[in-house]
XYZ file of N, CA and C in Angstrom:
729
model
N -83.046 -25.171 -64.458
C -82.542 -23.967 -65.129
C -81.040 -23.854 -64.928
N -80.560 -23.840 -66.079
C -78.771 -23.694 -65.907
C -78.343 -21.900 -65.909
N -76.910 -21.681 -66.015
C -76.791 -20.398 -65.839
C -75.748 -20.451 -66.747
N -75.360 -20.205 -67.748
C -73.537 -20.165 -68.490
C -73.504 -18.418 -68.747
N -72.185 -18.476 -67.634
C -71.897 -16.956 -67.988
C -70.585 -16.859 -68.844
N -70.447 -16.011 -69.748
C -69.272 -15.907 -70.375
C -68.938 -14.548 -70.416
N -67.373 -14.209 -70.671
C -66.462 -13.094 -70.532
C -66.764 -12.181 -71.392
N -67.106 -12.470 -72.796
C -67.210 -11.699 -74.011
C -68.274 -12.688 -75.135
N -68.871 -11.835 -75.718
C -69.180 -12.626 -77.136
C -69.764 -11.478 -77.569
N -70.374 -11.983 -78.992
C -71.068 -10.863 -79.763
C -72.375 -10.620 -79.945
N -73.109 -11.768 -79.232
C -74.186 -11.435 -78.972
C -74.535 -12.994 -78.100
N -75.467 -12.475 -76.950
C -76.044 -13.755 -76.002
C -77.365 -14.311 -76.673
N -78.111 -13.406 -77.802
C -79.064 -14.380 -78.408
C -78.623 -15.448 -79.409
N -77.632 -14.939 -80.106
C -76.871 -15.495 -81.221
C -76.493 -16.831 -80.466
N -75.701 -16.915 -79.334
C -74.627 -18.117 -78.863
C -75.866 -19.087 -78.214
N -76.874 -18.150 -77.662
C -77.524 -19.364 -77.149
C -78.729 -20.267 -78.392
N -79.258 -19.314 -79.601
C -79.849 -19.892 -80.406
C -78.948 -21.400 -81.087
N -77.122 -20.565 -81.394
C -76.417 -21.802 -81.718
C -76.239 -23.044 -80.693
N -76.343 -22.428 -79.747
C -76.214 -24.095 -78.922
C -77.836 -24.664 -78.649
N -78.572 -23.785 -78.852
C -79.905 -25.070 -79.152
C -79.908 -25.872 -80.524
N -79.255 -25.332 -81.115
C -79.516 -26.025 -82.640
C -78.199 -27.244 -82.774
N -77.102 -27.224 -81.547
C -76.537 -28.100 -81.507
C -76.597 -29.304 -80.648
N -77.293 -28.978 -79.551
C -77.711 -29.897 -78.199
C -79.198 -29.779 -77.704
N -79.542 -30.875 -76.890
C -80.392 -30.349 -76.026
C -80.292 -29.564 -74.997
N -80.851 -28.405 -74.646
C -80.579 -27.028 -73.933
C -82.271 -27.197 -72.644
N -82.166 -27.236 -71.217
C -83.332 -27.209 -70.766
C -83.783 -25.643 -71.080
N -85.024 -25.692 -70.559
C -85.855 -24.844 -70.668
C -85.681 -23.756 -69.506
N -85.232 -22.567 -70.226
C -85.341 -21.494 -69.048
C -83.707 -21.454 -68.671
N -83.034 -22.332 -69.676
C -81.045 -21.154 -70.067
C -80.902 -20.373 -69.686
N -80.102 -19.840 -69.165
C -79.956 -18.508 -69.416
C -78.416 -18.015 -69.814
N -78.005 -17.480 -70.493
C -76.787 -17.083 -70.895
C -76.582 -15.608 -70.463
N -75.667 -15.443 -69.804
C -75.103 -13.865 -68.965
C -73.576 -13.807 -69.654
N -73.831 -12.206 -70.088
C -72.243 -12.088 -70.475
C -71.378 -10.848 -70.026
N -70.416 -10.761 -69.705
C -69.952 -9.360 -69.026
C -69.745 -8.382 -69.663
N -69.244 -8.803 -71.417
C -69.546 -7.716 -72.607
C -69.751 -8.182 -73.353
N -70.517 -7.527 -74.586
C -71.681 -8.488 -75.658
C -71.046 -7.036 -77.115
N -70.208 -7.338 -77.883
C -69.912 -6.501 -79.164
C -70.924 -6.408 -80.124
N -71.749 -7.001 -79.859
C -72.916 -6.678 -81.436
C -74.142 -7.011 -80.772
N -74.752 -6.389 -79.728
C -75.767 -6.442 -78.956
C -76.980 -6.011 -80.046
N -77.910 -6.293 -80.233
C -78.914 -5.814 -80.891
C -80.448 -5.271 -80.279
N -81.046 -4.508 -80.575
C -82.419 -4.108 -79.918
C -83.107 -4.176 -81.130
N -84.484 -3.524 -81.074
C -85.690 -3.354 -81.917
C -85.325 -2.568 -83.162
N -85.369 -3.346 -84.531
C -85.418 -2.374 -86.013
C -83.995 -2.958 -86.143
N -83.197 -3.758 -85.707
C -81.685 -3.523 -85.741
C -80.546 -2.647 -85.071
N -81.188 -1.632 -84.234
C -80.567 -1.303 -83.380
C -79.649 -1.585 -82.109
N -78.460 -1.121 -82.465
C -77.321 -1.531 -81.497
C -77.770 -1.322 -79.686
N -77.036 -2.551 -79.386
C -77.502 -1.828 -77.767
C -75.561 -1.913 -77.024
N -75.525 -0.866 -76.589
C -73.836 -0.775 -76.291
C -74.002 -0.632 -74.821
N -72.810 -0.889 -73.892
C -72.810 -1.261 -72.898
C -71.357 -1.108 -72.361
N -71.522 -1.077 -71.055
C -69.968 -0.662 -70.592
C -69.712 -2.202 -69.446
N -68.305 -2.567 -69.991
C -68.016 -4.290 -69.967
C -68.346 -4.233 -68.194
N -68.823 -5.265 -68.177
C -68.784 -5.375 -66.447
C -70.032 -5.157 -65.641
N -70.529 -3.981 -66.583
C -71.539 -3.185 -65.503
C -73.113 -3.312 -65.327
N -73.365 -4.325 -65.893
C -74.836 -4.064 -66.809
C -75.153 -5.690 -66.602
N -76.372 -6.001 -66.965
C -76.553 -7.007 -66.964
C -77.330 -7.546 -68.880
N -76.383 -8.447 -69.321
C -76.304 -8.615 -70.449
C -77.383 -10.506 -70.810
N -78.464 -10.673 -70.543
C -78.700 -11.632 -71.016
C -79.965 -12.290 -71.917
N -79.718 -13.985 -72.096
C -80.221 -14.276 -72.977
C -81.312 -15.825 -72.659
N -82.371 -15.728 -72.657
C -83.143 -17.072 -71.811
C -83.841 -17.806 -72.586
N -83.519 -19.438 -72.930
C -84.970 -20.334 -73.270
C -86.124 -19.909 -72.972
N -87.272 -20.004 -73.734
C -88.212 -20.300 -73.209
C -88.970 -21.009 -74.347
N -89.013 -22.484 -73.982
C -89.859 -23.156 -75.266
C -91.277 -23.809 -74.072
N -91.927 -24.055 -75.203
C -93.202 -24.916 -74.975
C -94.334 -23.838 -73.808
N -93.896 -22.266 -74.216
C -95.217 -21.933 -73.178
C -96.029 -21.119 -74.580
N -95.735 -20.821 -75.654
C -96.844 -20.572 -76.278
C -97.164 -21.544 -77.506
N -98.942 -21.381 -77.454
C -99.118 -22.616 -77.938
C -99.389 -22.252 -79.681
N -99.383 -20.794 -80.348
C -99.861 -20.179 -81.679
C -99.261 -19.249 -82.373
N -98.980 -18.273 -83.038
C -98.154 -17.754 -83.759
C -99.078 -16.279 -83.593
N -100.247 -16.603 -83.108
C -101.475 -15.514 -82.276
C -100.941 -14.940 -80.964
N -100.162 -15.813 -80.597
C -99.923 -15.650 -78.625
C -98.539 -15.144 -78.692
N -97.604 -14.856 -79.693
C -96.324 -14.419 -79.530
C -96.154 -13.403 -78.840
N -97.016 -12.150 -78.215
C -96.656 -10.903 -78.215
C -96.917 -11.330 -76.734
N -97.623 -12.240 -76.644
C -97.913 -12.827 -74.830
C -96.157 -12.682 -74.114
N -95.947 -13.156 -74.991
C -94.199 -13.689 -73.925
C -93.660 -12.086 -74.094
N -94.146 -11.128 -74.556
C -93.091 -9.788 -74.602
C -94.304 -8.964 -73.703
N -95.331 -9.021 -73.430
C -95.862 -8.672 -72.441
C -95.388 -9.688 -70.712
N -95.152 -10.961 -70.498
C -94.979 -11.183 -69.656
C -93.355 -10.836 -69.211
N -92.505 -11.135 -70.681
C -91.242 -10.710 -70.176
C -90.902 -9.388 -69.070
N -91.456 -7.858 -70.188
C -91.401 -7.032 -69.855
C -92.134 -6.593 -68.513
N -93.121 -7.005 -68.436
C -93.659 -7.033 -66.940
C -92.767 -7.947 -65.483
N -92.000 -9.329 -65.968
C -91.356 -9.337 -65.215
C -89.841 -8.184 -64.986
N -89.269 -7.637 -65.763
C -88.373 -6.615 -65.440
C -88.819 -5.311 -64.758
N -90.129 -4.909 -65.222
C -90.647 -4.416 -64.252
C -91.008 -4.479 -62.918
N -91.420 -6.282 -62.648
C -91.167 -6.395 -61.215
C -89.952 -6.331 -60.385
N -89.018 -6.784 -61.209
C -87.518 -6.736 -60.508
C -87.538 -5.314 -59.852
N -87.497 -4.580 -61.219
C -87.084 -2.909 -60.793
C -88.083 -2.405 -59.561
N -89.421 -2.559 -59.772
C -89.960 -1.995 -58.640
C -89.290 -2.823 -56.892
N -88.765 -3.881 -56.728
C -87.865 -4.676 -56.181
C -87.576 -3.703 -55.416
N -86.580 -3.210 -56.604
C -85.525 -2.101 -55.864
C -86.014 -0.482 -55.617
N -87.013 -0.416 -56.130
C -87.654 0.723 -55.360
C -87.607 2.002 -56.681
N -87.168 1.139 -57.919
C -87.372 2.615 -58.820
C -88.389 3.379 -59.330
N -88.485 4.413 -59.089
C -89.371 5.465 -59.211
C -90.215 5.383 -60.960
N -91.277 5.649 -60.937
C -92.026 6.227 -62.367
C -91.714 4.782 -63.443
N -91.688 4.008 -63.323
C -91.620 2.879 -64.119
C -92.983 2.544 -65.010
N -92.458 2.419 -66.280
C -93.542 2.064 -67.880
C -92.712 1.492 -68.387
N -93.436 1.021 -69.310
C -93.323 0.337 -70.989
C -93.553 0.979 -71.700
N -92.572 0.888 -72.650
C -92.210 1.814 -73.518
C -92.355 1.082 -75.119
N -93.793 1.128 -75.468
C -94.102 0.094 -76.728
C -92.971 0.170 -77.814
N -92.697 -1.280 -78.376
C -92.902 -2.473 -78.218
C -92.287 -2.957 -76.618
N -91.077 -2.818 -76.800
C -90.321 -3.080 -75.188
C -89.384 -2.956 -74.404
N -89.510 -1.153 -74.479
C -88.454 -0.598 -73.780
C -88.919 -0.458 -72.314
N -87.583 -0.719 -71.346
C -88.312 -0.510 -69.675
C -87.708 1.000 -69.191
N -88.576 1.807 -68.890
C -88.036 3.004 -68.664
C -88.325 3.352 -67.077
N -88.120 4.819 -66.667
C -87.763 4.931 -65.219
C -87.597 6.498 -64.981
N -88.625 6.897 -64.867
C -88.881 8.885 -64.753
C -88.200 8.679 -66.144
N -88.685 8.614 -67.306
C -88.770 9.187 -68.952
C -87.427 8.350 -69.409
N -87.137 7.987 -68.806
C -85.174 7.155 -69.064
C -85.447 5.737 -69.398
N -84.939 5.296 -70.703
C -84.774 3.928 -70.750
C -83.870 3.301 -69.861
N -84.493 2.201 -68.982
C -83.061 1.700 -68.243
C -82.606 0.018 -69.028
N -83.701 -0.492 -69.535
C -83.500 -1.467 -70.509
C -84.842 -1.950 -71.582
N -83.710 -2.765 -72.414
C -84.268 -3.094 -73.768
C -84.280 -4.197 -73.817
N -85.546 -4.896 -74.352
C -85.762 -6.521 -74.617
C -86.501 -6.708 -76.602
N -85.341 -8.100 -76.546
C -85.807 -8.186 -77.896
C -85.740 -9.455 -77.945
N -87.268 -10.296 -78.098
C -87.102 -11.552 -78.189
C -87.160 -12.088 -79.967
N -86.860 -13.129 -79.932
C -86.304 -13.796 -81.271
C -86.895 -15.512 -81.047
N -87.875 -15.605 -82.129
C -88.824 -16.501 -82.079
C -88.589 -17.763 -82.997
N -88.692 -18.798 -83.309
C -88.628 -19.925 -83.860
C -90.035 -20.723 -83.975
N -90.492 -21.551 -84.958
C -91.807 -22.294 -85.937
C -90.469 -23.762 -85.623
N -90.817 -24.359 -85.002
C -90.365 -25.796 -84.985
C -91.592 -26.504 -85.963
N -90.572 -27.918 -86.534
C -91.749 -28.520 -87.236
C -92.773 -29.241 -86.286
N -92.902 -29.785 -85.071
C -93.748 -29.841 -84.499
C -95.056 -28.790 -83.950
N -94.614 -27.964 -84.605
C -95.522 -26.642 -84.495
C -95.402 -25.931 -82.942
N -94.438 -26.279 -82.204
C -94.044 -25.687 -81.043
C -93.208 -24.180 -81.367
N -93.418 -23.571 -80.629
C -92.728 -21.976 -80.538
C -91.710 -22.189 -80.011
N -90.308 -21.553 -80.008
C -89.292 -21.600 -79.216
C -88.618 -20.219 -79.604
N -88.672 -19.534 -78.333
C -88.144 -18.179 -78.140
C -86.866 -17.854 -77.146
N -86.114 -17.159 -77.798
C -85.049 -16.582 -76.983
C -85.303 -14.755 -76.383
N -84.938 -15.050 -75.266
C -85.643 -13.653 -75.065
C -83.839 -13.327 -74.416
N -83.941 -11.941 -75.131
C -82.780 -11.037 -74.614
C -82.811 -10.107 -74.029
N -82.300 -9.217 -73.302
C -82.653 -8.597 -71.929
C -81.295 -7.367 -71.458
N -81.318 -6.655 -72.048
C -79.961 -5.468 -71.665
C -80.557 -4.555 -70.734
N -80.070 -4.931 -69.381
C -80.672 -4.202 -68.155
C -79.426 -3.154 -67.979
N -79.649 -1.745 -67.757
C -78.303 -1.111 -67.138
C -78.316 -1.242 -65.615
N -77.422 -1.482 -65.174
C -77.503 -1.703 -63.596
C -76.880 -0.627 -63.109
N -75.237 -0.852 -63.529
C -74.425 -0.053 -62.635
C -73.223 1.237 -63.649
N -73.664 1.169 -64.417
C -73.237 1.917 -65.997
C -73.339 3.478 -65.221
N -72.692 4.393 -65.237
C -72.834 5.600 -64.816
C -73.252 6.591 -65.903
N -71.903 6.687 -67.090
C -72.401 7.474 -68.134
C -72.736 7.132 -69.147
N -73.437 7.464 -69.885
C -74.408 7.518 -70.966
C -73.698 8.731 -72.115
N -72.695 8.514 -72.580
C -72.150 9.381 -73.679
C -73.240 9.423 -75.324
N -73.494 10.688 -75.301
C -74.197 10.638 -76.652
C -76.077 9.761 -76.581
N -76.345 9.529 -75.576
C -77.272 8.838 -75.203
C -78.651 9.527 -74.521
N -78.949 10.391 -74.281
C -79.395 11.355 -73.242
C -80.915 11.253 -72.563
N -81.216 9.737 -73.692
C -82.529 9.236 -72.948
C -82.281 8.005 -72.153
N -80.705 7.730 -72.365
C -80.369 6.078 -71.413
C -80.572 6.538 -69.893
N -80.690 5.446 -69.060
C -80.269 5.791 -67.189
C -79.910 4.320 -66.943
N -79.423 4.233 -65.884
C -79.616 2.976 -65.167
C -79.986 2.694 -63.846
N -79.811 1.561 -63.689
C -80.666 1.555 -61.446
C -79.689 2.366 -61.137
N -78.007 1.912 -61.357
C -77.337 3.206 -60.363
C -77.417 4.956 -60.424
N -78.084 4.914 -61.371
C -77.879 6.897 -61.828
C -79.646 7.128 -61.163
N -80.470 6.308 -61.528
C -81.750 6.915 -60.550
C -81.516 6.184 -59.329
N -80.745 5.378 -58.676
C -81.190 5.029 -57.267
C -79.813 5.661 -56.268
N -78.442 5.762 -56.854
C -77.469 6.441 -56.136
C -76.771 5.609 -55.647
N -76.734 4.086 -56.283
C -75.737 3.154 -55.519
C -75.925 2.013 -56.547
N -74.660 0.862 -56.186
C -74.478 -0.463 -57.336
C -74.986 -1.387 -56.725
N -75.557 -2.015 -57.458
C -76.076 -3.354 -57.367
C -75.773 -4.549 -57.709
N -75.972 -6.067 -57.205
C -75.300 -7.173 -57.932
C -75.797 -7.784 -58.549
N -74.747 -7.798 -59.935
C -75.751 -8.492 -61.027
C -76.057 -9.800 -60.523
N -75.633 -10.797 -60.224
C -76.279 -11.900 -59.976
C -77.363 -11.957 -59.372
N -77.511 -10.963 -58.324
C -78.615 -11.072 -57.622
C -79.802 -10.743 -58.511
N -79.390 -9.840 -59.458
C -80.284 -9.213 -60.507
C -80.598 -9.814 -61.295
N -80.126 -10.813 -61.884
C -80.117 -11.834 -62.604
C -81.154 -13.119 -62.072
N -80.519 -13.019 -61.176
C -81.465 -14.554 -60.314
C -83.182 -14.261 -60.436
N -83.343 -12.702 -59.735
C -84.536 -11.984 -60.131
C -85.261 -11.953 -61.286
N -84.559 -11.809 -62.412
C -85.448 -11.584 -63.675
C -85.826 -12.648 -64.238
N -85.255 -13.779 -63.753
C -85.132 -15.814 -64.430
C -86.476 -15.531 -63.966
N -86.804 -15.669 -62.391
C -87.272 -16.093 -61.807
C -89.000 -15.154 -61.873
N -88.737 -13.919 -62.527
C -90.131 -13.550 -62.646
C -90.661 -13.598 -63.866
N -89.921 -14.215 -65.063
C -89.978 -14.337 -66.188
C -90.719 -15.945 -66.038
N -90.120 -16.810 -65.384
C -90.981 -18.051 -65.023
C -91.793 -17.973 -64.946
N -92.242 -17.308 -63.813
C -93.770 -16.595 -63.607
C -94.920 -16.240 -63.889
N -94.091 -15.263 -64.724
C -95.093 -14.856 -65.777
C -95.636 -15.612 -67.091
N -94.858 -16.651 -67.393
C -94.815 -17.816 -68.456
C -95.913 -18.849 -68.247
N -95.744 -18.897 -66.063
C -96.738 -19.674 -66.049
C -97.906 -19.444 -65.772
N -98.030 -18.155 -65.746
C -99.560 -17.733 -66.361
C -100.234 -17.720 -67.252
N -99.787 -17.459 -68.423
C -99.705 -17.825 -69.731
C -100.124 -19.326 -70.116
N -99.454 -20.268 -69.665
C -99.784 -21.509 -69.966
C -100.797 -22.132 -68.811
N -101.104 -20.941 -67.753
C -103.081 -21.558 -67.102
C -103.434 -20.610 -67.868
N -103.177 -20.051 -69.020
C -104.754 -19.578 -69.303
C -105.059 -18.394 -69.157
N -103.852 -17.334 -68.227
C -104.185 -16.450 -67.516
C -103.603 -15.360 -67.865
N -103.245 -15.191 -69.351
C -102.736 -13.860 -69.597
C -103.323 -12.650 -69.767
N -104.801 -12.966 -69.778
C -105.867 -11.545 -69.386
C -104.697 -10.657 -68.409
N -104.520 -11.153 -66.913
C -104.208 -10.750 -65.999
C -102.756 -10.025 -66.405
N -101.671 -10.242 -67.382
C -100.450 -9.803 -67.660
C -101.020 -8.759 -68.493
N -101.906 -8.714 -69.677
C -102.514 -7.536 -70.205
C -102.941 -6.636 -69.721
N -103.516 -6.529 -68.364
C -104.226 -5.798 -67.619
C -103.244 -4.761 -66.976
N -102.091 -5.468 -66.433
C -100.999 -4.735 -65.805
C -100.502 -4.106 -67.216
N -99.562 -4.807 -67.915
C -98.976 -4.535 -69.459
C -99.813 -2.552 -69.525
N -101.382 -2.862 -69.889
C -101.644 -1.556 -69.996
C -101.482 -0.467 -68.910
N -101.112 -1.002 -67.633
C -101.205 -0.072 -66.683
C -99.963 0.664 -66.502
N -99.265 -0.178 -67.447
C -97.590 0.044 -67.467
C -97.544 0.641 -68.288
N -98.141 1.419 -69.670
C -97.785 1.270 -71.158
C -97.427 2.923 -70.936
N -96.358 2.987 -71.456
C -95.700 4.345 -71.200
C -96.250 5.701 -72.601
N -96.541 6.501 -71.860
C -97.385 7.381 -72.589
C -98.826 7.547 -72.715
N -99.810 6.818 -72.314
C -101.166 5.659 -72.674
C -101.751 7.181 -72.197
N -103.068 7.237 -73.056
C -103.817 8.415 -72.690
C -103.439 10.014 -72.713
N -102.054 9.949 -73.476
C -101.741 11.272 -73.154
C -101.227 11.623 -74.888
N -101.411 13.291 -75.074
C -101.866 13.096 -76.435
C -100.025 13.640 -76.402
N -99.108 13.128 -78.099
C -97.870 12.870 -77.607
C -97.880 12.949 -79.464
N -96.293 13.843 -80.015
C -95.782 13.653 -81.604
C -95.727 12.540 -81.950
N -95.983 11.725 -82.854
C -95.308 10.618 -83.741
C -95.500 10.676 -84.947
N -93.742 10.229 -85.602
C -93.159 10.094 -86.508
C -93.631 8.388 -87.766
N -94.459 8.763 -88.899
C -94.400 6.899 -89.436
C -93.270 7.266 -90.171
N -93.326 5.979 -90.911
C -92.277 6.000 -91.651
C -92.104 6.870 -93.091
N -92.510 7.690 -93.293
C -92.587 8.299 -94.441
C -91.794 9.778 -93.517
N -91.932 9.765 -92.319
C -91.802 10.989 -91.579
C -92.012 12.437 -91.929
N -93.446 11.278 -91.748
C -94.736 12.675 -91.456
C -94.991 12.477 -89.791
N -95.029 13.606 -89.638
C -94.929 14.002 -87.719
C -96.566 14.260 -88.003
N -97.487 14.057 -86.436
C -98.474 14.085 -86.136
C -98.903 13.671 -84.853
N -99.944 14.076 -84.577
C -100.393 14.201 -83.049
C -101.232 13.240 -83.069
N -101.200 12.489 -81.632
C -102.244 11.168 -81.627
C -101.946 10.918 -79.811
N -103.079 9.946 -80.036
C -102.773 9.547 -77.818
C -103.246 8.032 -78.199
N -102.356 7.222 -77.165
C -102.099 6.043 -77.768
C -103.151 5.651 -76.663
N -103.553 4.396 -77.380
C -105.185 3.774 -76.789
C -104.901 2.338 -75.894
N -103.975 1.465 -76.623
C -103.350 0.578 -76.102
C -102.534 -0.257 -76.953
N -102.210 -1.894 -76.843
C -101.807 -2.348 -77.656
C -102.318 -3.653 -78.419
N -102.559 -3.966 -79.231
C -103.524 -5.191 -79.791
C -103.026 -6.517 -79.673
N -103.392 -7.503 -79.616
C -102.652 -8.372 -79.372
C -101.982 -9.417 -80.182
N -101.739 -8.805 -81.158
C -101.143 -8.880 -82.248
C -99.300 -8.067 -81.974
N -99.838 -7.266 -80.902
C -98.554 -6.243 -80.429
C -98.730 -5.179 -81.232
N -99.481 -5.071 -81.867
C -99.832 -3.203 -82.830
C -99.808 -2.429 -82.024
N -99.802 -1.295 -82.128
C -100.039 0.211 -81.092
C -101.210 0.563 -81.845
N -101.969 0.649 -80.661
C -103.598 1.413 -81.160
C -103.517 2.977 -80.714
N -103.532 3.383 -81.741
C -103.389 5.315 -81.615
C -104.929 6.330 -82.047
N -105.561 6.795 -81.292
C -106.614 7.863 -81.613
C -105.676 8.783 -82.361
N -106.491 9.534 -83.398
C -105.498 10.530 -84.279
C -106.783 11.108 -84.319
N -105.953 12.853 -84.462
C -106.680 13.979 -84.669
C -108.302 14.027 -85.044
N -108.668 13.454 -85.993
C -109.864 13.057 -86.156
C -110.991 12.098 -85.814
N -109.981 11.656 -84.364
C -110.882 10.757 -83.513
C -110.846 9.597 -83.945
N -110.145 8.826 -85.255
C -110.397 7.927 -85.763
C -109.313 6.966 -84.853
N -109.315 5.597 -84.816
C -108.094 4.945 -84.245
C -107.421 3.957 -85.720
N -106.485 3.909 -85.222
C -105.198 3.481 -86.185
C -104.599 2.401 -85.216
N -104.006 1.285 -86.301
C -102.819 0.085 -85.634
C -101.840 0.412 -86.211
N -100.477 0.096 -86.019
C -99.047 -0.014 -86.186
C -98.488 -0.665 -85.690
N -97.408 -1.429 -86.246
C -96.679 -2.176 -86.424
C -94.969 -1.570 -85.792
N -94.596 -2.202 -85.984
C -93.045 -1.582 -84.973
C -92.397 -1.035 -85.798
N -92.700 -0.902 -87.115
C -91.062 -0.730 -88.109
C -92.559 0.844 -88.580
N -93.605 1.055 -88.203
C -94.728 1.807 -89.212
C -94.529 3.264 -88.484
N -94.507 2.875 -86.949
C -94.280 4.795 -85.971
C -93.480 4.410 -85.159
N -93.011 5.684 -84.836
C -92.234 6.023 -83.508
C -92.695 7.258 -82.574
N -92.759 7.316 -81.385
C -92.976 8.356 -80.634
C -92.285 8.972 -80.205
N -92.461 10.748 -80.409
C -91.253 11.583 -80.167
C -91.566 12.331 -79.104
N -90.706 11.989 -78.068
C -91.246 12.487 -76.774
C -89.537 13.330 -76.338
């Protein structure tokens, strides 16, 4: 596993997708950047960041899923490894926040958005991106962001933080490839932020309505009970939850 950190760019999924498509890149890259200008999250959403403070990155991971069925596997193991980091450090009230926000007493502290590839050998190759706030204090205009330093009361080092998330993201990958992602689902739901509790959401037509979310399919849908007891799937771009 290599490490290339750089000063600036505009995005760490972007630079590292271009240098796989120019070289051979091992497995499990990782690209760290100290500020990232066109950071992206879920739907197209910007993810902004204050230069220095945060941990900004971007990781190989080819040859652990084997179907175009198992994709949502690697965003359940991802997100469960950032969750292990954080509990690491001792942060309080930690969920998943479907599809894959990592939150912390109701606060997003980071956002993962992986970006997938169909090789013609029929191999998967995914870049997974990863905007952790570490040491970011304010949150202007933001009022659901936090980071480890605003819930824990002190800074932390990104490298060390970094070294952490490679390393439980491995992990979790290689469960996945014994066979064993029952066991990442199992946690995944124990993590799933909101689960069982009846909560507004917005589809896209924005019509607001009441529902309690059941779990997630493995397809990555959100399974929602609605008012009439009936259950419903969705898709990431179909609801949002307004909490």
């Amino acid at each position: 596993m290599g490490i290339i950190k750089l000063s600036a760019i505009d995005s760490t999924n972007d630079f590292l997708k271009d240098l796989v498509r120019k070289q051979s890149v091992e497995n499990f890259t990782t690209v760290v950047a100290e500020n990232q200008t066109k950071g992206r999250g879920q739907m197209g959403a910007v993810w902004e960041t204050e230069k220095g403070k945060n941990l900004i990155m971007s990781t190989l991971v080819g040859e652990v899923l084997s179907s175009s069925y198992d994709i949502f596997h690697l965003n359940v193991a991802v997100a469960l490894g950032v969750i292990a980091v954080l509990e690491e450090y001792n942060l309080p009230k930690l969920a998943i926040k479907w599809p894959n926000d990592i939150m912390s007493d109701q606060k997003k502290v980071a956002g993962i958005l992986i970006e997938n590839s169909f090789k013609s050998d029929t191999k998967i190759q995914s870049i997974v991106g990863i905007g952790l706030n570490v040491n970011q204090q304010s949150f202007e205009n933001l009022p659901k962001a936090s980071s480890m330093a605003v819930v824990m009361n002190r800074n932390y080092e990104l490298d060390q933080v970094l070294e952490k998330v490679v390393f439980q993201i491995k992990k979790n990958c290689a469960l996945i490839l014994s066979n064993q992602s029952e066991l990442l689902w199992n946690q995944f739901h124990n993590y799933l932020f909101k689960i069982n509790i009846p909560i507004p959401f917005e589809d896209a037509q924005q019509n607001r309505f009441m529902g309690i979310i059941q779990g997630v399919t493995s397809e990555g849908k959100l399974q929602v009970i609605l008012e009439d007891d009936s259950v419903q799937t969705y898709g990431i771009k179909e609801i949002q939850m307004l909490y």
